[in-house]
PDB file of C-alpha atoms in Angstrom:
ATOM      1  CA  UNK A 459      98.052 125.022 132.031  1.00 98.00           C
ATOM      2  CA  UNK A 460      97.477 128.542 133.306  1.00 98.00           C
ATOM      3  CA  UNK A 461     100.515 130.666 132.541  1.00 97.00           C
ATOM      4  CA  UNK A 462     103.207 130.274 129.920  1.00 97.00           C
ATOM      5  CA  UNK A 463     106.143 132.304 131.173  1.00 94.00           C
ATOM      6  CA  UNK A 464     109.509 130.815 132.101  1.00 91.00           C
ATOM      7  CA  UNK A 465     108.054 128.353 134.635  1.00 96.00           C
ATOM      8  CA  UNK A 466     104.980 127.655 132.525  1.00 97.00           C
ATOM      9  CA  UNK A 467     107.200 126.411 129.722  1.00 97.00           C
ATOM     10  CA  UNK A 468     108.903 124.024 132.168  1.00 97.00           C
ATOM     11  CA  UNK A 469     105.546 122.752 133.410  1.00 98.00           C
ATOM     12  CA  UNK A 470     104.319 122.298 129.830  1.00 98.00           C
ATOM     13  CA  UNK A 471     107.361 120.188 128.964  1.00 97.00           C
ATOM     14  CA  UNK A 472     106.876 118.078 132.103  1.00 97.00           C
ATOM     15  CA  UNK A 473     103.210 117.485 131.270  1.00 97.00           C
ATOM     16  CA  UNK A 474     104.064 116.526 127.700  1.00 97.00           C
ATOM     17  CA  UNK A 475     106.652 114.010 128.935  1.00 97.00           C
ATOM     18  CA  UNK A 476     104.351 112.420 131.509  1.00 97.00           C
ATOM     19  CA  UNK A 477     102.784 109.154 130.373  1.00 97.00           C
ATOM     20  CA  UNK A 478      98.994 109.261 129.983  1.00 95.00           C
ATOM     21  CA  UNK A 479      98.909 113.073 130.194  1.00 95.00           C
ATOM     22  CA  UNK A 480      97.930 115.468 127.448  1.00 96.00           C
ATOM     23  CA  UNK A 481      98.529 119.205 127.413  1.00 97.00           C
ATOM     24  CA  UNK A 482      95.060 120.195 126.208  1.00 96.00           C
ATOM     25  CA  UNK A 483      94.943 123.970 126.680  1.00 97.00           C
ATOM     26  CA  UNK A 484      97.289 126.780 127.691  1.00 98.00           C
ATOM     27  CA  UNK A 485      96.190 130.151 128.994  1.00 98.00           C
ATOM     28  CA  UNK A 486      98.729 132.810 127.985  1.00 97.00           C
ATOM     29  CA  UNK A 487      98.298 136.574 127.986  1.00 94.00           C
ATOM     30  CA  UNK A 488     100.882 138.246 125.780  1.00 95.00           C
ATOM     31  CA  UNK A 489     100.982 137.729 122.018  1.00 96.00           C
ATOM     32  CA  UNK A 490     104.550 136.435 122.374  1.00 96.00           C
ATOM     33  CA  UNK A 491     103.553 133.855 124.999  1.00 96.00           C
ATOM     34  CA  UNK A 492     100.524 132.840 122.958  1.00 97.00           C
ATOM     35  CA  UNK A 493     102.680 132.272 119.864  1.00 97.00           C
ATOM     36  CA  UNK A 494     105.189 130.208 121.854  1.00 97.00           C
ATOM     37  CA  UNK A 495     102.388 128.210 123.523  1.00 98.00           C
ATOM     38  CA  UNK A 496     100.831 127.446 120.140  1.00 98.00           C
ATOM     39  CA  UNK A 497     104.017 125.602 119.179  1.00 97.00           C
ATOM     40  CA  UNK A 498     103.152 122.918 121.773  1.00 97.00           C
ATOM     41  CA  UNK A 499     100.101 121.856 119.778  1.00 97.00           C
ATOM     42  CA  UNK A 500      97.762 122.682 122.673  1.00 97.00           C
ATOM     43  CA  UNK A 501      94.798 125.006 122.235  1.00 97.00           C
ATOM     44  CA  UNK A 502      95.731 128.529 123.382  1.00 98.00           C
ATOM     45  CA  UNK A 503      93.454 131.059 125.020  1.00 97.00           C
ATOM     46  CA  UNK A 504      93.880 134.311 126.932  1.00 97.00           C
ATOM     47  CA  UNK A 505      90.925 133.493 129.201  1.00 96.00           C
ATOM     48  CA  UNK A 506      91.338 131.548 132.441  1.00 96.00           C
ATOM     49  CA  UNK A 507      87.587 130.828 132.457  1.00 95.00           C
ATOM     50  CA  UNK A 508      87.768 129.454 128.908  1.00 95.00           C
ATOM     51  CA  UNK A 509      90.745 127.251 129.750  1.00 96.00           C
ATOM     52  CA  UNK A 510      89.322 125.734 132.932  1.00 96.00           C
ATOM     53  CA  UNK A 511      85.836 125.169 131.529  1.00 93.00           C
ATOM     54  CA  UNK A 512      86.983 123.075 128.564  1.00 86.00           C
ATOM     55  CA  UNK A 513      85.381 119.635 128.505  1.00 88.00           C
ATOM     56  CA  UNK A 514      88.751 117.986 127.847  1.00 87.00           C
ATOM     57  CA  UNK A 515      90.357 119.382 131.033  1.00 93.00           C
ATOM     58  CA  UNK A 516      90.666 117.001 133.981  1.00 94.00           C
ATOM     59  CA  UNK A 517      93.327 118.883 135.951  1.00 95.00           C
ATOM     60  CA  UNK A 518      94.590 122.460 136.137  1.00 97.00           C
ATOM     61  CA  UNK A 519      98.221 123.486 136.647  1.00 97.00           C
ATOM     62  CA  UNK A 520      98.447 127.087 137.880  1.00 98.00           C
ATOM     63  CA  UNK A 521     101.756 128.709 136.966  1.00 97.00           C
ATOM     64  CA  UNK A 522     100.784 132.347 137.288  1.00 96.00           C
ATOM     65  CA  UNK A 523     102.210 135.096 139.492  1.00 94.00           C
ATOM     66  CA  UNK A 524     101.306 134.353 143.127  1.00 95.00           C
ATOM     67  CA  UNK A 525      98.783 137.163 143.420  1.00 96.00           C
ATOM     68  CA  UNK A 526      96.675 135.540 140.661  1.00 95.00           C
ATOM     69  CA  UNK A 527      96.563 132.029 142.159  1.00 96.00           C
ATOM     70  CA  UNK A 528      93.402 132.502 144.218  1.00 97.00           C
ATOM     71  CA  UNK A 529      91.321 133.834 141.332  1.00 95.00           C
ATOM     72  CA  UNK A 530      92.524 131.069 138.996  1.00 96.00           C
ATOM     73  CA  UNK A 531      91.982 128.321 141.578  1.00 97.00           C
ATOM     74  CA  UNK A 532      88.440 129.514 142.297  1.00 96.00           C
ATOM     75  CA  UNK A 533      87.680 129.550 138.571  1.00 95.00           C
ATOM     76  CA  UNK A 534      88.939 125.982 138.292  1.00 94.00           C
ATOM     77  CA  UNK A 535      86.839 124.866 141.267  1.00 94.00           C
ATOM     78  CA  UNK A 536      83.724 126.380 139.716  1.00 90.00           C
TER      79      UNK A 536
END
């Protein structure tokens, strides 16, 4: 999950309640968002590249401000 603001929290809850899905890693920038994300039990990082390159990631959910979508999507594709 890339982004853990208001919508990111909603996406995280949806992922956690979806059968056969695991919230493996969350990319969050601010210390406050990182602390909140850590409460989910997922690994937390501030790096998009780190999050999308994890061996346990099969899908990426981009919940960042619109102007950051392209960069995050390209990182995930790589």
